[in-house]
Structures are given as C-alpha cells and as structure tokens.
mmCIF file of C-alpha atoms in Angstrom:
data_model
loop_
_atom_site.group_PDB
_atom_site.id
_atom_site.type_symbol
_atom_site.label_atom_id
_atom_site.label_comp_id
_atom_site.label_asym_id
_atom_site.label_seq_id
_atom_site.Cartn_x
_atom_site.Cartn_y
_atom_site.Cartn_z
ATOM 1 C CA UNK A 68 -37.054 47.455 22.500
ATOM 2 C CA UNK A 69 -34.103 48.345 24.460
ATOM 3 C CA UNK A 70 -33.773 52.273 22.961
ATOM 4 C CA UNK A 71 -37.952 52.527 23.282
ATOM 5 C CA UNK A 72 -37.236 51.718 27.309
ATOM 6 C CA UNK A 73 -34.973 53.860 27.753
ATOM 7 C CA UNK A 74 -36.421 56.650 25.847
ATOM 8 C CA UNK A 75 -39.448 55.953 27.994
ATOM 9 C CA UNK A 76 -37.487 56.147 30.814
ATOM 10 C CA UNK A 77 -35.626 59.684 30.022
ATOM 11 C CA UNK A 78 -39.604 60.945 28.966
ATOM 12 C CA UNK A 79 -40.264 59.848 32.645
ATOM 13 C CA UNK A 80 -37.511 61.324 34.010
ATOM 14 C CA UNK A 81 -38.035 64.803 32.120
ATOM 15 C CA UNK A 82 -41.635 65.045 32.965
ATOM 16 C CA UNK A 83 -40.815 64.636 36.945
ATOM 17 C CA UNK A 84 -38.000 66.838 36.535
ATOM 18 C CA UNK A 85 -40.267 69.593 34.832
ATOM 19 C CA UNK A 86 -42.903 68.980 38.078
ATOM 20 C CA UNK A 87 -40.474 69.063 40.477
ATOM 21 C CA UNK A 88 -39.100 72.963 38.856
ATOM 22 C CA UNK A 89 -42.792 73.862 39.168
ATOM 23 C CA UNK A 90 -43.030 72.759 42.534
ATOM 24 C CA UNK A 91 -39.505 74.536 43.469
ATOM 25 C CA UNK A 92 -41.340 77.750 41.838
ATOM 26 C CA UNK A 93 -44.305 77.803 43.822
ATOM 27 C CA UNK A 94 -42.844 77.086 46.980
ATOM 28 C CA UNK A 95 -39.671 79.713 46.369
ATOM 29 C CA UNK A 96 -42.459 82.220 46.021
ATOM 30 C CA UNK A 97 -44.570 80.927 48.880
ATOM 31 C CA UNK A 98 -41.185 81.129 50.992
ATOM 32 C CA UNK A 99 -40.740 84.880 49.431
ATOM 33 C CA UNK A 100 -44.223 86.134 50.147
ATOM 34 C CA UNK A 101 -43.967 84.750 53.941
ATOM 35 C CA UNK A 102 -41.355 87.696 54.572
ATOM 36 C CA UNK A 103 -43.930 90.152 53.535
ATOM 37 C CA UNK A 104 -44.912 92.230 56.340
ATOM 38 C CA UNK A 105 -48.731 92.641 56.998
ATOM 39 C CA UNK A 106 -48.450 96.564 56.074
ATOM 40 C CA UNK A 107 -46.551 96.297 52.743
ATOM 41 C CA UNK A 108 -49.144 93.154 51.994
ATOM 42 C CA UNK A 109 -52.347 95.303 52.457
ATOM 43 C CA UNK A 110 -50.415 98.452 50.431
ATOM 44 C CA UNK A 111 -50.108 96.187 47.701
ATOM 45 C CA UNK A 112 -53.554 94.634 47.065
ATOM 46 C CA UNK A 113 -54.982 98.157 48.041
ATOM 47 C CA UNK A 114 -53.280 99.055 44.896
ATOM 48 C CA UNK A 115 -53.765 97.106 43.228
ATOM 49 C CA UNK A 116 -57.680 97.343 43.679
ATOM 50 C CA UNK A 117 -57.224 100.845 43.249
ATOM 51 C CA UNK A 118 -55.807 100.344 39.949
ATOM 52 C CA UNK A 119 -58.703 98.799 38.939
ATOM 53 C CA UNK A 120 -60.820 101.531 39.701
ATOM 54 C CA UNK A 121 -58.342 103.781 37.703
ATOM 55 C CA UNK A 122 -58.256 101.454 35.075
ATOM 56 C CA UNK A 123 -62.297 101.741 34.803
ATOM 57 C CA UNK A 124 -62.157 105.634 34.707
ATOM 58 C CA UNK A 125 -60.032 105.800 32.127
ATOM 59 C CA UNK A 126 -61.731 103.468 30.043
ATOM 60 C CA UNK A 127 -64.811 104.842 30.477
ATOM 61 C CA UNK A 128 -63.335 108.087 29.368
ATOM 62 C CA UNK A 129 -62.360 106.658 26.075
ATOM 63 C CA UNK A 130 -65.018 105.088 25.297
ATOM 64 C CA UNK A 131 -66.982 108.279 25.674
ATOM 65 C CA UNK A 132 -64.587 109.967 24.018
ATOM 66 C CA UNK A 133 -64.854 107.413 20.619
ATOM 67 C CA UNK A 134 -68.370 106.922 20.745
ATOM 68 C CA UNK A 135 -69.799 110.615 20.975
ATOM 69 C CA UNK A 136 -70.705 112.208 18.006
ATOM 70 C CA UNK A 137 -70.064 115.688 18.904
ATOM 71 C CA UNK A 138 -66.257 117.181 18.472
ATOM 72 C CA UNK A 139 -64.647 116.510 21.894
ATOM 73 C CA UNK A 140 -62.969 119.799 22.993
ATOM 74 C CA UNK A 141 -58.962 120.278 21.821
ATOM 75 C CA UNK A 142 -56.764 120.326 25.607
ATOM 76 C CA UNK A 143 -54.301 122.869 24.028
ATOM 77 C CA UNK A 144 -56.790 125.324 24.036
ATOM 78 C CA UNK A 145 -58.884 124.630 27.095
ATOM 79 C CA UNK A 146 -55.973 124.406 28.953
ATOM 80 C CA UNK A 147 -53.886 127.208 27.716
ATOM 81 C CA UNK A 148 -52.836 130.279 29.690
ATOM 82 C CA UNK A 149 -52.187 133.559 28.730
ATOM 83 C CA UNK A 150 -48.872 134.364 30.531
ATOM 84 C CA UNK A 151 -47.809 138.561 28.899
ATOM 85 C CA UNK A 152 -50.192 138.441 26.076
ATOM 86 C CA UNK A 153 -48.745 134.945 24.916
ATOM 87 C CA UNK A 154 -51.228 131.966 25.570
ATOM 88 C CA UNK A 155 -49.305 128.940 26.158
ATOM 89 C CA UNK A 156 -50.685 125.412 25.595
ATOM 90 C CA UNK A 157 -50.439 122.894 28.518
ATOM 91 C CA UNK A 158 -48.144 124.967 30.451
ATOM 92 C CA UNK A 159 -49.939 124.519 34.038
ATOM 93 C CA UNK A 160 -50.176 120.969 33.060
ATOM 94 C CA UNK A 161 -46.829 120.627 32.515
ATOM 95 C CA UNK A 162 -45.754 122.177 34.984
ATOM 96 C CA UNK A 163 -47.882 120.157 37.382
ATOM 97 C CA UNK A 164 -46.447 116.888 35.812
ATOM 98 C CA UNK A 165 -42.990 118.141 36.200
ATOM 99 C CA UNK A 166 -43.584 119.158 40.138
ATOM 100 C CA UNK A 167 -45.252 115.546 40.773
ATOM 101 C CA UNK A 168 -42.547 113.606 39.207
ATOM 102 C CA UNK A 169 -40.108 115.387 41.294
ATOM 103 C CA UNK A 170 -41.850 114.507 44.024
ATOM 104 C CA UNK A 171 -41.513 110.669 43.415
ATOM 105 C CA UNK A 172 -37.742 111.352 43.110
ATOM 106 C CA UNK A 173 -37.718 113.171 46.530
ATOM 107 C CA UNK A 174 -39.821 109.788 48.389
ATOM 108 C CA UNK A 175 -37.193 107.777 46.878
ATOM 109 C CA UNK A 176 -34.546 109.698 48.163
ATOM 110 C CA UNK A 177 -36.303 109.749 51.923
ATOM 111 C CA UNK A 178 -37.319 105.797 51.495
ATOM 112 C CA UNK A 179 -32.869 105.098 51.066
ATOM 113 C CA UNK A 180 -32.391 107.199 54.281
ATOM 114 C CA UNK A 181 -35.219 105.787 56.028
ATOM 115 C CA UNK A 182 -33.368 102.664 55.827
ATOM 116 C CA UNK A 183 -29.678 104.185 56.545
ATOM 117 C CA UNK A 184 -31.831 105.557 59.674
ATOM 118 C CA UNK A 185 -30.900 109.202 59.424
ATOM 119 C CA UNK A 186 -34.343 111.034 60.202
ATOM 120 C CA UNK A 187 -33.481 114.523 59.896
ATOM 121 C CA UNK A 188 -33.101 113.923 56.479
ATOM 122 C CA UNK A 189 -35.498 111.428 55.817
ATOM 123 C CA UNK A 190 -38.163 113.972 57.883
ATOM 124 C CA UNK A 191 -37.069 116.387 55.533
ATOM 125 C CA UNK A 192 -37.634 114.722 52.287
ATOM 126 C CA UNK A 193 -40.794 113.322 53.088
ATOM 127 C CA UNK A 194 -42.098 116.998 54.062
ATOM 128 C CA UNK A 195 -40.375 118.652 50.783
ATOM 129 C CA UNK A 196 -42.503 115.510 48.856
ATOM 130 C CA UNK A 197 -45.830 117.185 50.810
ATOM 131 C CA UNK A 198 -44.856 120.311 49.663
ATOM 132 C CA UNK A 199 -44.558 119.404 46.251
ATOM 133 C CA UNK A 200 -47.927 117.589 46.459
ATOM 134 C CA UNK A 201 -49.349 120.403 47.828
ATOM 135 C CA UNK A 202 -48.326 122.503 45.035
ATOM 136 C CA UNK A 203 -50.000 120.261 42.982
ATOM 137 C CA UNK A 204 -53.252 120.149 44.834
ATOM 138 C CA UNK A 205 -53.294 123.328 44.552
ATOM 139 C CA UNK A 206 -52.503 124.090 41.058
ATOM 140 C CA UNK A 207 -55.264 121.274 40.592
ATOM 141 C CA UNK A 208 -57.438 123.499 42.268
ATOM 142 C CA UNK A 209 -56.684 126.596 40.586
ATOM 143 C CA UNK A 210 -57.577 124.777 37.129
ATOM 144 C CA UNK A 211 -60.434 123.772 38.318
ATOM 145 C CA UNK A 212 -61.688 127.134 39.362
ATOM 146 C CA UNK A 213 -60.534 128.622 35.754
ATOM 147 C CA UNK A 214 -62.650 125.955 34.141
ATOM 148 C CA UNK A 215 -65.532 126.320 36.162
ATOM 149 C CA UNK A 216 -65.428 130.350 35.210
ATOM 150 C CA UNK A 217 -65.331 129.416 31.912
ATOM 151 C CA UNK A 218 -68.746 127.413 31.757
ATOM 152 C CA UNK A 219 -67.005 123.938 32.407
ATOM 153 C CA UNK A 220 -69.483 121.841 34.319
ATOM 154 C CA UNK A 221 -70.336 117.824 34.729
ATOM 155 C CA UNK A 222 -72.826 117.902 32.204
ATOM 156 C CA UNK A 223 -71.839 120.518 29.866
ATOM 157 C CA UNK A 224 -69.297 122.696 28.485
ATOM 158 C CA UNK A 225 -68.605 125.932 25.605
ATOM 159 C CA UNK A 226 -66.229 123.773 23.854
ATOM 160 C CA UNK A 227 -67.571 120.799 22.454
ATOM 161 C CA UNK A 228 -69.194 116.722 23.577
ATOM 162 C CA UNK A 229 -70.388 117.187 26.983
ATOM 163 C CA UNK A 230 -68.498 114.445 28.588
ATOM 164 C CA UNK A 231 -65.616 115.884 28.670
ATOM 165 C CA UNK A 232 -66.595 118.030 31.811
ATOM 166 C CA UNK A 233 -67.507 114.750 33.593
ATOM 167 C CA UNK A 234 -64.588 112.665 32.249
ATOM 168 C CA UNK A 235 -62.781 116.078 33.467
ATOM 169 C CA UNK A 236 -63.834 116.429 37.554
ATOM 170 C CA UNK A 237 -64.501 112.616 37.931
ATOM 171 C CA UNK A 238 -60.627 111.464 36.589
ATOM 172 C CA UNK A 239 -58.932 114.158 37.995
ATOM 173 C CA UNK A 240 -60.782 114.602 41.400
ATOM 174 C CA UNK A 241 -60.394 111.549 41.931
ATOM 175 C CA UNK A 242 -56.423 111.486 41.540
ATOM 176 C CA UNK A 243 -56.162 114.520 43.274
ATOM 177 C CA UNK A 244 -57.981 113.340 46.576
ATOM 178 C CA UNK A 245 -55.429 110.365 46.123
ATOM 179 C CA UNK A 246 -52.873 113.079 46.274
ATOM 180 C CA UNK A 247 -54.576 115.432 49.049
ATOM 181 C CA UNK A 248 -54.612 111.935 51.144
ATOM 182 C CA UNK A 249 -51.229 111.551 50.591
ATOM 183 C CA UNK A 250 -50.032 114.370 51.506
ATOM 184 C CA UNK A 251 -51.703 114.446 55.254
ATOM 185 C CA UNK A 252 -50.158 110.641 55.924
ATOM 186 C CA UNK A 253 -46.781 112.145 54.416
ATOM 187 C CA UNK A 254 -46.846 115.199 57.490
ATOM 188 C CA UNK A 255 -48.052 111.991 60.076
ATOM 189 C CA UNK A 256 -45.373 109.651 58.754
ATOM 190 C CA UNK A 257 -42.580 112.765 58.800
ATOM 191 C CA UNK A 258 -43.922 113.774 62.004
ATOM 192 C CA UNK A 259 -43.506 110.541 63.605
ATOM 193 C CA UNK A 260 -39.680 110.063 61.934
ATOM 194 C CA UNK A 261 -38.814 113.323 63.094
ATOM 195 C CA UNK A 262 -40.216 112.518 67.007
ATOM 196 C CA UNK A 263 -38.170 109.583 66.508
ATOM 197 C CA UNK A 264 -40.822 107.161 67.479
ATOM 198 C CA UNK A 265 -39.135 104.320 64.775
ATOM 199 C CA UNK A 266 -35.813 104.650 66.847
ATOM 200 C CA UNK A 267 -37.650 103.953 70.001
ATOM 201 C CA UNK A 268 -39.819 101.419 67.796
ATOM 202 C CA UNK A 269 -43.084 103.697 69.993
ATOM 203 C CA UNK A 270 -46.430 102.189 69.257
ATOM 204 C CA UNK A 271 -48.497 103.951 66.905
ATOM 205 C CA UNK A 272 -51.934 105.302 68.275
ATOM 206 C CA UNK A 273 -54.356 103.408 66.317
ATOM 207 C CA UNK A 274 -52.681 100.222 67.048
ATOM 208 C CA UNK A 275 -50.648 98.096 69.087
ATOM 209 C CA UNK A 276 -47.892 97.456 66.686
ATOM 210 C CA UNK A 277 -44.400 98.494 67.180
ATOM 211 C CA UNK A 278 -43.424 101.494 64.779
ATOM 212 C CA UNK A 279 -40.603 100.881 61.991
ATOM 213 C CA UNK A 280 -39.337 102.535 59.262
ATOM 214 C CA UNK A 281 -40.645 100.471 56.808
ATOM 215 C CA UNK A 282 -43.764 102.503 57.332
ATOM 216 C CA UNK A 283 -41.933 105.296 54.979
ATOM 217 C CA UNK A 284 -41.122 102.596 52.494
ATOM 218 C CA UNK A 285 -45.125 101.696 52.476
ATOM 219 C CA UNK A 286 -45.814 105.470 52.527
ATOM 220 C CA UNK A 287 -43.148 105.790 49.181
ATOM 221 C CA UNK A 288 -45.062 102.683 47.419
ATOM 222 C CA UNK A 289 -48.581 104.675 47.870
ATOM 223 C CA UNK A 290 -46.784 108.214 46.436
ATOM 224 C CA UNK A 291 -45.041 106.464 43.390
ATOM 225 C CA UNK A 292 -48.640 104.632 42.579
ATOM 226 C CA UNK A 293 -50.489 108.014 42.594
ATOM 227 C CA UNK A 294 -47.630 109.321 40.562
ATOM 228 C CA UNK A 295 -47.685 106.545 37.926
ATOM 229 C CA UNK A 296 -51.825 106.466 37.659
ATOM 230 C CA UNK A 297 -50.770 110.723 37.157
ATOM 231 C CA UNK A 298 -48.297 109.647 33.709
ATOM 232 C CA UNK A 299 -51.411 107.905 32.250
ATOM 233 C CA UNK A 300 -53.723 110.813 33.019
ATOM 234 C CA UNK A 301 -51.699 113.258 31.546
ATOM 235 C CA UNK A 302 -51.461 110.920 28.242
ATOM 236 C CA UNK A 303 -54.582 109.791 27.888
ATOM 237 C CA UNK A 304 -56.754 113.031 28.830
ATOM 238 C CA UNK A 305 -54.372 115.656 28.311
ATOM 239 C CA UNK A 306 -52.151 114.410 25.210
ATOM 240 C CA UNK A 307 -54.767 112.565 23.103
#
C-alpha cells in the first residue's frame, strides 16, 4: 500500500511537472513574440500568406503537368540559346538564378551594417541588391519576349500540352512582380538610409512612426522570401 502511494504520488508529481514545462513554453514564447515589432509582425504573416499563394501555383502546375495527356514541352530546349552557333541549355536561367542568389548575399551583407549603423555602405548594398534585381527583371523580360516570338502564349504553344504557356506567365509573372516590387522599396529604403532619416529617427511620410533601421532588416526578410519561392521555381518548372 505504502509503494502504490507513493508511486501515485511521483505519477502526480510528474504529470504537474510536465503541465507546468508546457505552461513555461507557451508563456516563454508569448514573452518572445511581445518584442516583435509591429513591422517585422505584419512582414511575417504577409509571407507567410504569400507562401500560400505560391504554394497553390506551383501545385497547380504539377498537377497540370501529371494529368495532361499531351507531352509537356522539354525546358532544355525551350529555353536554350544559341550563343556563336552553340545552343546552350538553361544558360539565361542559370544565369538569372546565379544573379538573384547573389543578391540575397548582398541584403545580408547591408542588413549586418544596417545594424553596425554605417549607411554609406549599407545604402550601397541595398542599391547593388536593386541592381541585381533589376538585372533579373529584365532578363525575365527578355525571355519572355523570346517566347512570345516563338508562338508561346497562355493557351497554347509549338512545343507540346498547352499549359505550359499558362503555368509559364502565371508562375513566373507573378515572382517577377514580387521582384519588380522589391526592387522600388529597395531604392525608397536606400534612399532614406542614405538621407540619413534612421540617424535622425525622421518620420516616414505615410505614417507617424519614427524611422529605424530595422526597416532594412524587414526589407532583407521580403528579398530572401522572393529569393527562396525563386529556388523552388527554378526546380520545379525549370529542372523537372
């Protein structure tokens, strides 16, 4: 009787123990999430609606892809370009891949100085990162226009299943008005570091809030999203 008690009791004592380490985890992340500021709170859960909406493109995409009948059109050939008489598979893709990672490596780099509070450099970052996005826009662009002379619209194509062309401008015009967005609140963000207006903590013009630099580190959070949702573009539409 004795040992059954006392078992009892250490079952009892276990079981609070166990609620109490819940309760210590939900309130350490309710005291975490308190921190948050209001602008890195809204990037978040605008991302992570957005991702959603990514999420649904892409499996729409796939599913058209598996379910259609007709042979869905080979990438290495419909995006190929003949560079010298050589046609090269992916090449503009890759290279477009290789400028928009580099550009998530440059936001990082002007997110650290943002924080040191050296704004010539972290102006100068965050315009080389619109550059680079730029580049991409515009090598977006430039695809599009090749595909479109080659017969490439929503509902049709030369190659093959006719979704492809809407898969095509509906995933990727999408992303790339991410990016072309981007890059505008990347020239206001650099603009305003370079002024100095987060020094002087100036209010911003659409609101009555004092400026900061975390505004770069919210900017950064936006660039390396569009970057990531980019990765599983280029491996699900372009690789596959």
């Amino acid at each position: 009787m004795t040992e059954q008690a006392f078992s009892n009791i250490d079952a009892k004592h276990s079981e609070s123990s166990g609620l109490r380490s819940i309760a210590a985890d939900f309130s350490s992340d309710r005291s975490a999430f308190r921190n948050v500021s209001w602008g890195k709170a809204m990037m978040w859960i605008f991302l992570l609606s957005d991702t959603f909406v990514f999420s649904s493109f892409l499996i729409a995409y796939m599913t058209a892809r598996m379910s259609t009948t007709v042979p869905w059109p080979n990438p290495s050939e419909v995006f190929a370009l003949t560079i010298g008489g050589v046609t090269l598979p992916l090449i503009l893709i890759a290279i477009m891949t290789f400028v928009l990672i580099s550009s998530s490596g440059t936001m990082a780099m002007a997110v650290n100085f943002a924080y040191r509070r050296d704004r010539r450099k972290t102006a100068a970052l965050m315009l080389l990162t619109a550059l680079l996005g730029a580049a991409f826009v515009g090598m977006q662009a430039f695809e599009w226009s090749k595909l479109i002379h080659e017969g490439v619209r929503p509902w049709s194509n030369p190659w093959g299943a006719a979704q492809f062309g809407s898969s095509f401008f509906m995933i990727t015009g999408f992303h790339g008005t991410h990016v072309t967005f981007g890059v505008i609140f990347l020239l206001i963000i650099a603009r305003k570091v370079w002024r100095g207006d987060f020094d002087q903590e100036r209010r911003g013009f659409f609101t009555s809030r004092k400026g900061r630099y975390e505004a770069v580190e919210i900017m950064g959070l936006y660039w390396h999203f569009v970057d990531l949702v980019w990765v599983f573009i280029f491996a699900f539409f372009y690789l596959w």
